[in-house]
């Protein structure tokens, strides 16, 4: 991890509500460049909402402030710059079913960055090889397994050469036997220096790969630290209770 003076992502007082229900309560968080952060916690604790606010897929309270590489996240012209720097991988793949795998990966660089078609194709084939599915390039998403589709989604996010990759429970929609192949790709990415924020239920992955683990509950950041601290000696009773439940000990 290569820490710099200013955090790559800075979140201050992040509050998000749906009507009278508050999902996030004034969260403060900094993410350094090259850091791999895993966010864990029970369902409904605000984990996915937190990362969806980073690229403004979720609007948040006006007094909240998020910056990515010094750019304020807010509606308007600067939002396109933020989204060009922040790739996102969703639970449900979100691939275009009428386009081949190759075209799915080529689309954003051509449309958003103006990459010439030949260059976009060369890069897309390189990325499909990197995630281990080069041979699937001419197929359509519906012809692939869930694990293969999620690897296409990762290649598509990487095609924009983002500074940050957000993963929103990327293995939760997969059959158990396909989880490993996606986590393997993510492990390799984590070792390559990409800044990653991963919302996950995969505790083994979080322990092995994260520089920092964040535990959230009830829309609050309860505890944060290196994996060995969170998993082996959590300070907060709520963290201990959650880990006992999910790790069965």
Short mmCIF file of C-alpha atoms in Angstrom, two decimals:
data_model
loop_
_atom_site.label_atom_id
_atom_site.label_comp_id
_atom_site.label_asym_id
_atom_site.label_seq_id
_atom_site.Cartn_x
_atom_site.Cartn_y
_atom_site.Cartn_z
CA UNK A 1 0.00 0.00 0.00
CA UNK A 2 1.40 3.38 -1.01
CA UNK A 3 0.04 5.98 1.37
CA UNK A 4 0.13 9.62 0.31
CA UNK A 5 -0.40 12.74 2.42
CA UNK A 6 -3.96 13.37 1.22
CA UNK A 7 -6.42 10.47 1.23
CA UNK A 8 -7.68 9.36 -2.18
CA UNK A 9 -11.23 9.27 -0.77
CA UNK A 10 -12.37 11.51 2.07
CA UNK A 11 -15.83 11.15 3.64
CA UNK A 12 -17.04 13.62 6.26
CA UNK A 13 -20.36 13.59 8.10
CA UNK A 14 -21.98 11.25 5.57
CA UNK A 15 -25.69 11.09 6.36
CA UNK A 16 -28.34 9.40 4.24
CA UNK A 17 -32.04 9.07 5.01
CA UNK A 18 -35.10 7.67 3.27
CA UNK A 19 -37.91 9.82 4.65
CA UNK A 20 -37.76 9.48 8.43
CA UNK A 21 -35.47 6.41 8.32
CA UNK A 22 -31.77 7.28 8.60
CA UNK A 23 -29.54 4.73 6.85
CA UNK A 24 -26.17 6.40 7.52
CA UNK A 25 -25.43 8.48 10.62
CA UNK A 26 -22.63 11.01 10.04
CA UNK A 27 -19.87 8.67 8.83
CA UNK A 28 -16.25 9.90 8.68
CA UNK A 29 -13.81 7.79 6.68
CA UNK A 30 -10.55 8.23 4.74
CA UNK A 31 -9.22 5.74 2.19
CA UNK A 32 -5.56 5.93 1.13
CA UNK A 33 -4.39 5.27 -2.41
CA UNK A 34 -3.61 1.58 -2.90
CA UNK A 35 -5.52 0.56 0.25
CA UNK A 36 -7.80 -2.49 0.24
CA UNK A 37 -10.69 -1.97 2.66
CA UNK A 38 -13.32 -4.62 3.40
CA UNK A 39 -16.63 -3.49 4.90
CA UNK A 40 -18.47 -6.11 6.95
CA UNK A 41 -21.59 -6.09 9.09
CA UNK A 42 -25.16 -7.41 9.27
CA UNK A 43 -27.65 -6.92 6.45
CA UNK A 44 -29.25 -3.49 6.59
CA UNK A 45 -26.28 -1.87 8.34
CA UNK A 46 -25.69 0.64 5.51
CA UNK A 47 -22.63 -0.99 3.90
CA UNK A 48 -23.89 -0.92 0.31
CA UNK A 49 -25.39 2.55 0.75
CA UNK A 50 -21.99 3.81 1.95
CA UNK A 51 -20.14 2.76 -1.19
CA UNK A 52 -23.01 3.79 -3.51
CA UNK A 53 -22.68 7.32 -2.12
CA UNK A 54 -19.02 7.50 -3.20
CA UNK A 55 -19.96 7.75 -6.89
CA UNK A 56 -23.34 9.39 -6.14
CA UNK A 57 -25.47 6.40 -7.12
CA UNK A 58 -27.20 7.41 -3.89
CA UNK A 59 -27.81 11.09 -3.13
CA UNK A 60 -26.90 12.09 0.42
CA UNK A 61 -27.59 14.92 2.85
CA UNK A 62 -26.35 18.31 1.63
CA UNK A 63 -24.19 18.87 4.72
CA UNK A 64 -22.25 15.65 3.99
CA UNK A 65 -19.01 15.88 2.04
CA UNK A 66 -17.21 13.28 -0.09
CA UNK A 67 -14.13 13.93 -2.22
CA UNK A 68 -12.39 11.53 -4.61
CA UNK A 69 -8.85 12.56 -5.55
CA UNK A 70 -9.73 16.10 -4.44
CA UNK A 71 -12.92 16.32 -6.55
CA UNK A 72 -16.11 16.96 -4.60
CA UNK A 73 -18.81 14.34 -5.24
CA UNK A 74 -21.93 16.32 -6.14
CA UNK A 75 -24.42 16.59 -9.01
CA UNK A 76 -23.05 18.56 -11.96
CA UNK A 77 -20.14 18.47 -14.42
CA UNK A 78 -17.59 17.16 -11.89
CA UNK A 79 -19.60 13.97 -11.30
CA UNK A 80 -18.57 12.53 -14.68
CA UNK A 81 -14.91 12.98 -13.65
CA UNK A 82 -15.52 11.13 -10.38
CA UNK A 83 -17.35 8.28 -12.12
CA UNK A 84 -14.54 7.93 -14.66
CA UNK A 85 -12.15 7.34 -11.72
CA UNK A 86 -14.43 5.03 -9.70
CA UNK A 87 -15.33 1.61 -11.11
CA UNK A 88 -18.13 -0.41 -9.55
CA UNK A 89 -18.92 -4.12 -9.53
CA UNK A 90 -22.48 -4.97 -8.47
CA UNK A 91 -24.06 -8.12 -7.00
CA UNK A 92 -26.14 -8.66 -10.11
CA UNK A 93 -23.45 -8.15 -12.82
CA UNK A 94 -25.48 -5.49 -14.74
CA UNK A 95 -24.09 -6.60 -18.12
CA UNK A 96 -25.83 -5.69 -21.38
CA UNK A 97 -27.48 -8.99 -22.47
CA UNK A 98 -27.69 -8.04 -26.16
CA UNK A 99 -23.93 -7.38 -26.45
CA UNK A 100 -21.10 -9.90 -26.56
CA UNK A 101 -18.74 -10.14 -23.61
CA UNK A 102 -16.09 -8.31 -25.65
CA UNK A 103 -18.43 -5.44 -26.56
CA UNK A 104 -19.58 -5.13 -22.92
CA UNK A 105 -15.96 -4.47 -21.91
CA UNK A 106 -15.21 -2.17 -24.88
CA UNK A 107 -18.26 0.08 -24.53
CA UNK A 108 -17.36 2.50 -21.71
CA UNK A 109 -13.79 3.33 -22.85
CA UNK A 110 -15.10 4.11 -26.35
CA UNK A 111 -18.12 6.13 -25.16
CA UNK A 112 -16.65 7.91 -22.14
CA UNK A 113 -12.92 8.16 -22.86
CA UNK A 114 -13.14 8.25 -26.67
CA UNK A 115 -10.80 5.25 -27.02
CA UNK A 116 -10.52 4.13 -30.68
CA UNK A 117 -12.29 0.82 -31.38
CA UNK A 118 -9.12 -1.18 -32.16
CA UNK A 119 -7.40 0.02 -29.01
CA UNK A 120 -10.54 -0.67 -26.93
CA UNK A 121 -10.73 -4.20 -28.34
CA UNK A 122 -7.05 -4.90 -27.66
CA UNK A 123 -7.42 -3.70 -24.07
CA UNK A 124 -10.70 -5.61 -23.57
CA UNK A 125 -9.13 -8.89 -24.74
CA UNK A 126 -6.17 -8.26 -22.42
CA UNK A 127 -8.52 -7.72 -19.47
CA UNK A 128 -10.62 -10.79 -20.27
CA UNK A 129 -7.40 -12.80 -20.26
CA UNK A 130 -6.45 -11.19 -16.94
CA UNK A 131 -9.71 -12.38 -15.32
CA UNK A 132 -9.34 -15.82 -16.91
CA UNK A 133 -12.10 -15.82 -19.54
CA UNK A 134 -10.38 -14.79 -22.80
CA UNK A 135 -12.09 -17.67 -24.61
CA UNK A 136 -15.57 -16.31 -23.78
CA UNK A 137 -15.11 -13.00 -25.65
CA UNK A 138 -17.61 -13.67 -28.45
CA UNK A 139 -20.33 -15.17 -26.24
CA UNK A 140 -23.30 -13.30 -24.79
CA UNK A 141 -23.68 -12.90 -21.00
CA UNK A 142 -26.64 -15.31 -20.90
CA UNK A 143 -24.38 -18.10 -22.19
CA UNK A 144 -22.01 -17.78 -19.21
CA UNK A 145 -22.14 -19.02 -15.62
CA UNK A 146 -22.70 -16.49 -12.84
CA UNK A 147 -19.04 -16.61 -11.87
CA UNK A 148 -17.98 -15.95 -15.47
CA UNK A 149 -20.45 -13.05 -15.75
CA UNK A 150 -19.06 -11.48 -12.59
CA UNK A 151 -15.53 -11.77 -13.99
CA UNK A 152 -16.73 -9.97 -17.14
CA UNK A 153 -18.17 -7.26 -14.87
CA UNK A 154 -14.77 -6.89 -13.16
CA UNK A 155 -13.02 -6.66 -16.55
CA UNK A 156 -15.55 -4.03 -17.63
CA UNK A 157 -14.87 -1.95 -14.50
CA UNK A 158 -11.10 -2.24 -15.07
CA UNK A 159 -11.44 -1.13 -18.71
CA UNK A 160 -11.92 2.46 -17.56
CA UNK A 161 -8.58 2.28 -15.68
CA UNK A 162 -10.21 3.56 -12.48
CA UNK A 163 -8.28 4.83 -9.48
CA UNK A 164 -10.80 3.10 -7.19
CA UNK A 165 -12.82 -0.11 -7.51
CA UNK A 166 -15.98 -0.53 -5.43
CA UNK A 167 -17.40 -4.02 -4.95
CA UNK A 168 -20.95 -4.37 -3.64
CA UNK A 169 -21.19 -7.94 -2.29
CA UNK A 170 -19.80 -9.29 -5.59
CA UNK A 171 -20.23 -12.96 -4.65
CA UNK A 172 -23.63 -12.89 -2.91
CA UNK A 173 -25.63 -13.76 -6.06
CA UNK A 174 -23.34 -16.66 -7.02
CA UNK A 175 -23.71 -20.38 -6.47
CA UNK A 176 -21.24 -21.46 -3.75
CA UNK A 177 -18.96 -23.31 -6.19
CA UNK A 178 -18.49 -20.14 -8.26
CA UNK A 179 -17.53 -17.87 -5.37
CA UNK A 180 -13.89 -18.99 -5.32
CA UNK A 181 -13.17 -18.10 -8.94
CA UNK A 182 -14.37 -14.50 -8.43
CA UNK A 183 -12.50 -14.12 -5.12
CA UNK A 184 -9.31 -15.38 -6.84
CA UNK A 185 -9.56 -12.58 -9.41
CA UNK A 186 -10.16 -10.06 -6.62
CA UNK A 187 -7.14 -11.35 -4.66
CA UNK A 188 -4.92 -10.77 -7.70
CA UNK A 189 -6.34 -7.27 -8.12
CA UNK A 190 -5.70 -6.48 -4.47
CA UNK A 191 -2.07 -7.46 -4.99
CA UNK A 192 -1.75 -5.15 -8.00
CA UNK A 193 -2.06 -1.86 -6.09
CA UNK A 194 -5.61 -0.91 -7.11
CA UNK A 195 -7.53 0.92 -4.38
CA UNK A 196 -10.45 -1.33 -3.45
CA UNK A 197 -13.46 -0.99 -1.15
CA UNK A 198 -15.25 -4.32 -0.84
CA UNK A 199 -18.59 -4.86 0.88
CA UNK A 200 -18.50 -8.57 1.61
CA UNK A 201 -19.82 -11.47 3.67
CA UNK A 202 -16.67 -13.48 2.85
CA UNK A 203 -14.79 -13.24 6.15
CA UNK A 204 -11.88 -15.40 5.00
CA UNK A 205 -11.31 -13.09 2.04
CA UNK A 206 -11.48 -10.00 4.27
CA UNK A 207 -8.98 -11.47 6.72
CA UNK A 208 -6.56 -12.52 3.99
CA UNK A 209 -6.69 -9.57 1.59
CA UNK A 210 -7.74 -6.39 3.41
CA UNK A 211 -5.34 -3.76 4.72
CA UNK A 212 -8.21 -2.59 6.89
CA UNK A 213 -11.57 -4.05 7.93
CA UNK A 214 -14.51 -1.81 8.82
CA UNK A 215 -17.43 -3.15 10.84
CA UNK A 216 -20.74 -1.31 10.39
CA UNK A 217 -23.98 -1.69 12.29
CA UNK A 218 -27.15 0.41 12.29
CA UNK A 219 -25.73 2.91 9.81
CA UNK A 220 -22.67 3.63 11.96
CA UNK A 221 -19.01 2.80 11.62
CA UNK A 222 -18.55 0.81 14.83
CA UNK A 223 -14.96 -0.38 14.54
CA UNK A 224 -12.08 -0.18 12.08
CA UNK A 225 -8.60 -1.69 12.05
CA UNK A 226 -6.22 -4.28 10.57
CA UNK A 227 -7.87 -7.67 9.93
CA UNK A 228 -6.02 -9.36 12.79
CA UNK A 229 -7.34 -6.77 15.26
CA UNK A 230 -10.95 -6.97 14.08
CA UNK A 231 -11.10 -10.76 13.78
CA UNK A 232 -8.87 -11.81 16.69
CA UNK A 233 -9.44 -9.09 19.29
CA UNK A 234 -12.37 -6.82 18.41
CA UNK A 235 -12.87 -4.04 20.94
CA UNK A 236 -16.61 -3.55 20.55
CA UNK A 237 -19.16 -6.03 21.93
CA UNK A 238 -21.34 -5.60 18.84
CA UNK A 239 -18.40 -6.63 16.61
CA UNK A 240 -17.73 -9.66 18.81
CA UNK A 241 -21.39 -10.72 18.65
CA UNK A 242 -21.51 -10.39 14.86
CA UNK A 243 -18.30 -12.37 14.34
CA UNK A 244 -19.44 -15.10 16.77
CA UNK A 245 -22.64 -15.45 14.72
CA UNK A 246 -20.99 -15.56 11.27
CA UNK A 247 -17.89 -17.56 12.24
CA UNK A 248 -19.85 -19.97 14.50
CA UNK A 249 -17.62 -19.67 17.49
#
